[in-house]
Short mmCIF file of C-alpha atoms in Angstrom, two decimals:
data_model
loop_
_atom_site.label_atom_id
_atom_site.label_comp_id
_atom_site.label_asym_id
_atom_site.label_seq_id
_atom_site.Cartn_x
_atom_site.Cartn_y
_atom_site.Cartn_z
CA MET W 5 46.22 42.08 -27.32
CA GLU W 6 47.77 43.25 -30.57
CA ALA W 7 51.19 43.94 -29.09
CA ILE W 8 51.58 40.58 -27.39
CA THR W 9 49.97 38.66 -30.24
CA ALA W 10 52.25 40.36 -32.73
CA TYR W 11 55.27 39.57 -30.57
CA GLU W 12 54.25 35.93 -30.17
CA ASN W 13 53.65 35.57 -33.91
CA LYS W 14 56.90 37.24 -34.84
CA HIS W 15 58.89 34.98 -32.54
CA THR W 16 56.72 31.87 -33.15
CA LEU W 17 55.74 31.61 -29.49
CA PRO W 18 52.76 29.57 -28.26
CA ARG W 19 49.59 31.59 -28.02
CA ASP W 20 48.92 33.14 -24.60
CA TRP W 21 52.28 32.03 -23.20
CA ILE W 22 53.39 35.58 -22.39
CA ASN W 23 50.17 36.39 -20.55
CA TYR W 24 50.29 33.12 -18.68
CA VAL W 25 53.89 33.40 -17.50
CA ILE W 26 53.52 37.02 -16.37
CA SER W 27 50.34 36.21 -14.46
CA LYS W 28 52.16 33.40 -12.67
CA SER W 29 54.85 35.78 -11.46
CA ALA W 30 52.29 37.73 -9.39
CA PRO W 31 52.18 39.18 -6.82
CA ASN W 32 55.90 39.78 -6.43
CA GLY W 33 57.34 39.34 -9.90
CA TYR W 34 59.49 42.05 -11.39
CA TRP W 35 56.56 43.24 -13.51
CA GLN W 36 54.28 43.74 -10.51
CA ARG W 37 56.99 45.25 -8.29
CA LEU W 38 57.80 47.86 -10.91
CA GLU W 39 54.14 48.89 -11.07
CA ARG W 40 54.14 49.42 -7.33
CA GLY W 41 57.25 51.59 -7.59
CA GLU W 42 59.29 49.18 -5.46
CA ILE W 43 62.13 48.82 -7.95
CA GLN W 44 63.72 51.10 -10.51
CA MET W 45 63.43 50.74 -14.23
CA ASN W 46 66.95 49.74 -15.17
CA GLN W 47 68.94 46.78 -16.42
CA ASP W 48 68.41 44.94 -13.14
CA PHE W 49 64.68 45.12 -13.79
CA PHE W 50 65.03 43.81 -17.35
CA LYS W 51 67.27 41.00 -16.18
CA GLY W 52 64.75 39.97 -13.51
CA PHE W 53 61.80 40.35 -15.86
CA THR W 54 63.54 38.16 -18.42
CA ALA W 55 64.15 35.54 -15.73
CA ASP W 56 60.43 35.59 -14.83
CA LEU W 57 59.63 34.95 -18.49
CA ARG W 58 61.91 31.89 -18.57
CA ASN W 59 60.49 29.96 -15.64
CA GLU W 60 60.76 26.24 -16.42
CA GLN W 61 58.14 25.18 -13.85
CA VAL W 62 55.59 27.62 -15.31
CA TRP W 63 56.46 26.35 -18.81
CA ARG W 64 55.68 22.83 -17.65
CA ASP W 65 52.43 23.94 -16.02
CA TYR W 66 51.44 25.82 -19.16
CA HIS W 67 51.62 22.59 -21.19
CA THR W 68 50.30 20.14 -18.63
CA SER W 69 47.55 22.26 -17.09
CA PHE W 70 46.72 25.34 -19.13
CA ARG W 71 47.00 24.06 -22.68
CA ASN W 72 45.35 20.74 -21.84
CA SER W 73 42.53 22.36 -19.92
CA LYS W 74 39.14 22.76 -21.56
CA LYS W 75 38.77 26.14 -19.89
CA LYS W 76 39.63 29.21 -21.93
CA LEU W 77 41.88 31.97 -20.78
CA LYS W 78 39.29 34.64 -20.17
CA ASP W 79 41.43 37.78 -20.27
CA VAL W 80 44.39 38.21 -22.56
CA ALA W 81 46.72 41.13 -22.18
CA ASN W 82 46.67 43.93 -24.64
CA PRO W 83 48.52 47.18 -24.17
CA THR W 84 46.54 49.25 -26.64
CA GLN W 85 43.85 50.95 -24.60
CA LEU W 86 44.89 54.55 -24.95
CA GLY W 87 48.36 53.49 -24.00
CA ASP W 88 47.58 53.06 -20.40
CA HIS W 89 47.22 49.69 -18.90
CA VAL W 90 46.82 46.42 -20.54
CA SER W 91 43.55 45.83 -22.34
CA LEU W 92 42.41 42.31 -22.03
CA LYS W 93 40.42 40.22 -24.43
CA ALA W 94 36.97 39.46 -23.08
CA GLU W 95 35.80 35.93 -22.67
CA ALA W 96 32.96 36.61 -25.07
CA ALA W 97 31.83 39.65 -26.97
CA ASN W 98 28.68 40.47 -25.04
CA THR W 99 29.13 38.81 -21.67
CA ARG W 100 29.69 40.40 -18.32
CA PRO W 101 32.75 39.41 -16.32
CA THR W 102 32.22 36.58 -13.89
CA ASN W 103 33.59 36.04 -10.42
CA GLN W 104 36.22 33.81 -11.98
CA ASP W 105 37.58 36.52 -14.22
CA ARG W 106 41.23 37.27 -13.62
CA GLY W 107 43.88 39.57 -14.97
CA SER W 108 47.67 40.33 -14.64
CA GLN W 109 49.84 43.29 -15.17
CA GLY W 110 53.11 44.56 -16.07
CA PRO W 111 55.27 47.48 -16.74
CA GLY W 112 58.80 47.89 -17.74
CA GLY W 113 61.35 50.28 -18.96
CA SER W 114 64.83 50.87 -20.19
CA ASP W 115 67.77 53.16 -19.89
CA ASN W 116 67.65 56.78 -20.95
CA ASN W 117 69.19 56.12 -24.36
CA HIS W 118 66.67 53.50 -25.41
CA PRO W 119 64.42 54.72 -28.24
CA PRO W 120 60.67 54.33 -27.99
CA SER W 121 60.66 51.33 -30.10
CA LYS W 122 25.67 47.47 -16.24
CA GLU W 123 24.43 48.16 -15.51
CA PRO W 124 21.00 49.86 -14.96
CA SER W 125 20.74 53.17 -16.77
CA SER W 126 20.04 56.35 -14.90
CA PRO W 127 18.18 59.48 -16.05
CA ARG W 128 21.11 61.66 -14.99
CA PRO W 129 24.84 61.15 -14.57
CA SER W 130 26.19 59.72 -11.35
CA LEU W 131 27.84 62.25 -9.09
CA SER W 132 31.12 60.51 -9.72
CA LYS W 133 32.65 58.08 -12.06
CA LEU W 134 35.84 56.11 -11.97
CA ALA W 135 36.65 56.34 -15.65
CA LYS W 136 38.85 53.82 -17.40
CA ASP W 137 42.41 55.08 -17.39
CA THR W 138 43.33 56.28 -20.84
CA THR W 139 46.77 57.67 -20.34
CA ILE W 140 48.95 57.48 -23.38
CA GLY W 141 52.21 55.74 -22.72
CA ASP W 142 51.33 54.23 -19.37
CA PRO W 143 52.38 50.62 -18.87
CA VAL W 144 50.44 47.55 -19.33
CA SER W 145 48.45 45.74 -16.79
CA ILE W 146 48.22 42.09 -17.63
CA GLU W 147 46.80 39.93 -14.96
CA SER W 148 45.42 36.86 -16.73
CA GLU W 149 43.03 34.66 -14.90
CA GLU W 150 44.27 31.71 -12.90
CA VAL W 151 43.42 28.70 -15.00
CA ALA W 152 41.33 26.13 -13.20
CA GLN W 153 42.72 22.71 -12.49
CA SER W 154 41.74 20.20 -15.10
CA SER W 155 39.13 17.68 -14.10
CA SER W 156 41.60 14.99 -15.07
CA ASN W 157 43.00 14.84 -11.52
CA ILE W 158 40.42 12.18 -10.74
CA SER W 159 41.60 8.73 -11.67
CA PRO W 160 39.36 5.96 -13.05
CA SER W 161 37.14 4.30 -10.48
CA VAL W 162 38.26 1.36 -8.42
CA ASN W 163 35.41 -0.98 -7.51
CA GLY W 164 33.00 1.72 -8.58
CA GLN W 165 34.64 4.43 -6.45
CA SER W 166 36.50 7.36 -7.96
CA THR W 167 39.86 8.02 -6.35
CA PRO W 168 42.16 11.01 -6.60
CA SER W 169 45.07 10.45 -8.92
CA SER W 170 48.46 10.33 -7.28
CA SER W 171 51.11 12.97 -7.90
CA PRO W 172 53.58 12.10 -10.65
CA SER W 173 56.79 10.50 -9.55
CA PRO W 174 60.06 12.41 -10.10
CA LEU W 175 60.74 10.08 -13.02
CA GLN W 176 57.35 10.86 -14.58
CA ALA W 177 57.86 14.59 -14.07
CA ALA W 178 61.27 14.43 -15.71
CA SER W 179 59.81 12.48 -18.61
CA THR W 180 57.08 15.11 -19.07
CA LEU W 181 59.63 17.94 -19.03
CA ASN W 182 61.82 16.17 -21.56
CA SER W 183 58.86 15.77 -23.89
CA LEU W 184 58.06 19.50 -23.88
CA PRO W 185 59.18 21.92 -26.57
CA PRO W 186 62.21 24.02 -25.61
CA LEU W 187 61.46 26.84 -23.17
CA PRO W 188 61.16 30.09 -25.20
CA GLU W 189 64.04 32.48 -24.57
CA ILE W 190 62.11 35.75 -24.48
CA ASP W 191 64.07 38.96 -24.06
CA GLY W 192 62.20 40.98 -21.44
CA GLU W 193 63.50 44.33 -22.62
CA SER W 194 62.51 43.73 -26.23
CA LEU W 195 59.06 42.54 -25.20
CA PHE W 196 58.55 45.47 -22.88
CA TRP W 197 59.35 48.12 -25.45
CA SER W 198 57.16 46.44 -28.02
CA MET W 199 54.29 46.68 -25.55
CA MET W 200 55.07 50.28 -24.67
CA ASP W 201 55.10 51.34 -28.32
CA HIS W 202 51.59 49.96 -28.77
CA SER W 203 50.41 51.44 -25.48
CA ARG W 204 50.97 55.01 -26.66
CA LYS W 205 48.26 54.81 -29.31
CA PRO W 206 44.96 56.39 -28.20
CA ASP W 207 41.84 54.28 -28.49
CA PRO W 208 39.69 55.66 -31.35
CA TYR W 209 36.49 55.51 -29.28
CA VAL W 210 37.30 55.83 -25.59
CA PHE W 211 39.69 58.76 -25.83
CA PRO W 212 37.34 60.96 -27.93
CA ALA W 213 34.56 60.13 -25.46
CA LEU W 214 36.77 61.32 -22.62
CA LEU W 215 37.51 64.56 -24.46
CA ARG W 216 33.80 65.18 -25.06
CA LEU W 217 33.07 64.62 -21.37
CA ARG W 218 35.81 66.98 -20.35
CA LYS W 219 34.36 69.80 -22.45
CA LEU W 220 31.21 69.81 -20.31
CA SER W 221 31.03 72.07 -17.29
CA PRO W 222 31.61 70.47 -13.85
CA LYS W 223 27.88 70.77 -13.15
CA GLU W 224 26.98 68.92 -16.35
CA ARG W 225 29.35 65.97 -16.06
CA PRO W 226 30.40 63.47 -13.40
CA ILE W 227 33.71 63.73 -11.58
CA LEU W 228 36.31 61.96 -13.71
CA ALA W 229 38.98 59.83 -12.07
CA ALA W 230 41.67 57.57 -13.52
CA LEU W 231 43.02 54.64 -11.55
CA SER W 232 46.07 53.38 -13.42
CA ASN W 233 48.69 50.70 -12.99
CA THR W 234 51.76 52.63 -14.11
CA VAL W 235 55.55 52.69 -13.96
CA ILE W 236 58.08 55.44 -13.46
CA PHE W 237 60.41 55.97 -16.39
CA PRO W 238 64.01 57.10 -15.85
CA PRO W 239 64.65 60.88 -15.75
CA ASN W 240 64.71 62.54 -19.18
CA HIS W 241 63.29 59.46 -20.87
CA PRO W 242 61.13 60.34 -23.91
CA TYR W 243 58.16 58.47 -22.46
CA ASN W 244 58.01 60.93 -19.58
CA ARG W 245 56.46 63.32 -22.07
CA LEU W 246 52.83 62.34 -21.82
CA SER W 247 51.35 64.66 -24.44
CA ASP W 248 50.08 63.07 -27.63
CA SER W 249 50.78 64.28 -31.18
CA LYS W 250 48.26 67.10 -30.68
CA GLY W 251 49.83 68.28 -27.43
CA ARG W 252 47.12 66.83 -25.18
CA ASP W 253 48.19 65.45 -21.81
CA PRO W 254 45.73 62.66 -20.98
CA ARG W 255 46.20 63.15 -17.25
CA SER W 256 44.83 66.67 -17.55
CA GLN W 257 41.52 65.27 -18.79
CA PHE W 258 40.75 63.86 -15.33
CA ASP W 259 39.80 65.51 -12.06
CA ILE W 260 41.80 62.84 -10.24
CA PHE W 261 44.66 60.70 -11.51
CA ILE W 262 45.99 57.86 -9.32
CA ALA W 263 49.19 56.19 -10.56
CA SER W 264 50.09 52.88 -8.92
CA ALA W 265 53.85 53.44 -8.97
CA GLU W 266 53.39 56.75 -7.14
CA VAL W 267 51.17 55.41 -4.33
CA GLY W 268 52.75 51.96 -3.86
CA MET W 269 49.57 50.03 -4.62
CA ARG W 270 48.11 48.56 -7.76
CA LYS W 271 44.89 47.13 -9.09
CA PRO W 272 43.22 44.82 -8.20
CA ASN W 273 44.18 45.57 -4.56
CA ALA W 274 41.13 47.12 -2.89
CA ASP W 275 43.22 49.70 -1.03
CA ILE W 276 43.98 51.69 -4.18
CA TYR W 277 40.26 51.81 -5.00
CA LYS W 278 39.51 53.09 -1.50
CA LEU W 279 42.19 55.74 -1.87
CA THR W 280 40.54 56.94 -5.07
CA LEU W 281 37.10 56.92 -3.47
CA GLY W 282 38.38 59.13 -0.69
CA LYS W 283 39.68 61.68 -3.19
CA LEU W 284 36.40 61.60 -5.10
CA ASP W 285 34.50 62.21 -1.89
CA ASN W 286 36.67 65.20 -1.04
CA ILE W 287 36.17 66.81 -4.45
CA ASP W 288 32.40 66.35 -4.33
CA ARG W 289 32.18 67.93 -0.87
CA GLU W 290 34.37 70.84 -2.00
CA ARG W 291 31.83 71.42 -4.78
CA GLY W 292 28.97 71.51 -2.33
CA GLY W 293 27.88 67.90 -2.71
CA SER W 294 26.96 65.43 0.02
CA GLY W 295 29.92 63.15 -0.66
CA ILE W 296 30.69 60.09 -2.76
CA THR W 297 30.28 56.40 -2.00
CA ALA W 298 31.17 53.38 -4.11
CA GLU W 299 27.55 53.07 -5.18
CA ASP W 300 27.81 56.47 -6.89
CA CYS W 301 30.66 55.29 -9.12
CA LEU W 302 30.75 53.69 -12.53
CA PHE W 303 34.05 51.91 -13.14
CA LEU W 304 35.38 50.96 -16.59
CA ASP W 305 38.24 48.54 -17.12
CA ASP W 306 39.34 45.79 -19.46
CA ILE W 307 40.53 43.30 -16.84
CA GLY W 308 38.06 40.99 -15.14
CA GLU W 309 39.81 40.94 -11.78
CA ASN W 310 39.94 44.73 -11.63
CA LEU W 311 36.22 44.88 -12.34
CA LYS W 312 35.51 42.27 -9.69
CA THR W 313 37.19 44.35 -6.99
CA ALA W 314 35.13 47.36 -8.04
CA ARG W 315 31.90 45.35 -7.88
CA ASP W 316 32.83 43.90 -4.50
CA LEU W 317 33.16 47.45 -3.20
CA GLY W 318 29.72 48.35 -4.55
CA MET W 319 30.53 50.11 -7.82
CA ARG W 320 28.73 49.61 -11.07
CA THR W 321 31.04 48.37 -13.81
CA ILE W 322 31.45 48.32 -17.57
CA LYS W 323 33.89 45.96 -19.23
CA VAL W 324 35.92 47.42 -22.09
CA VAL W 325 36.41 44.72 -24.71
CA LEU W 326 39.45 44.80 -26.95
CA GLY W 327 38.54 45.61 -30.53
CA LYS W 328 35.01 46.60 -29.50
CA THR W 329 35.65 49.54 -27.20
CA TRP W 330 32.83 51.48 -28.85
CA ARG W 331 30.42 49.16 -27.03
CA ALA W 332 31.73 50.39 -23.68
CA VAL W 333 31.19 53.97 -24.83
CA LYS W 334 27.59 53.16 -25.77
CA GLU W 335 27.02 51.56 -22.36
CA LEU W 336 28.47 54.64 -20.73
CA GLU W 337 26.10 56.85 -22.71
CA GLN W 338 23.14 54.76 -21.61
CA ALA W 339 24.24 54.88 -17.97
CA THR W 340 24.82 58.63 -17.87
CA GLY W 341 22.43 60.03 -20.46
CA LEU W 342 25.33 61.92 -22.05
CA GLU W 343 26.37 61.77 -25.71
CA MET W 344 29.99 60.73 -26.21
CA MET W 345 30.10 59.64 -29.86
CA ASP W 346 29.99 61.86 -32.92
CA GLU W 347 27.21 61.15 -35.39
CA LYS W 348 29.48 59.50 -37.95
CA THR W 349 30.75 56.99 -35.40
CA ARG W 350 27.30 56.43 -33.99
CA ARG W 351 25.80 55.63 -37.41
CA SER W 352 28.61 53.21 -38.20
CA LYS W 353 28.10 51.32 -34.95
CA LEU W 354 24.33 51.12 -34.79
#
């Protein structure tokens, strides 16, 4: 969550506000619609995205429900995972995602002149694997979890019986709003490009692991697929050039690459997972295999809700934790029996 945290610190914004407000715009906010390819990346998008970020009702809810709740925000957006989708902060360093995990997403863009500002181990690799998308420069996916209602909606007992508290009167609601800090005036375009700049930096552990996998022959490694929430940049925009500083196009490292903005669906919708499964099945049969099912797949992601959909479909999952992505690589090694870290990295992380 470096990009969003840095932006919030720079502009003295409340912690987690950006994640919270974007998550509340789902499923049809400007952020989500761009990822599905339903709208173009232009000034109309930035204007709408900015409006989503300045929602007074969500600002009120953030203070009265989210900030006062004892529950933690489990997943916090972070657009640093190999520049692809948003990496989210795990609820705890070594815990598996729960059924209550959530996540939110986003994309964005600008005009052409804008400058880039677990599961049980197996003795052999699975026939297929839905690898965590690691595309440099892809947009962020930031679906934060829905924060549970505070237990304070039960009023003190009357004659020994607890009774639900009544809804606040219009006068009380107005009083609460007047007592809040001013609604932050976030510029959606500025925020977006800050996130995109961070998203183009390869992860120091996951990306090298992907490259090592790709060097193996098709018979030695699983089928590699990327399922990414992405956006479409305007023609001739610099971010359309996907190659990194060494000329490597991350998409070319996968056997299958599914981009949400190109297929009109996005994670965590189950349909985009099923689309990917169908393509995996076709490739395996073309190679003489017996086909692929969800149970053959190992899915890596940093967002709890995306992982939950994968588990519901029958896939094994590994959660990629921000700042500790090497742990996901180690889990992947254990699950496949393949080495994906160099010795120097392995010794430093033992």
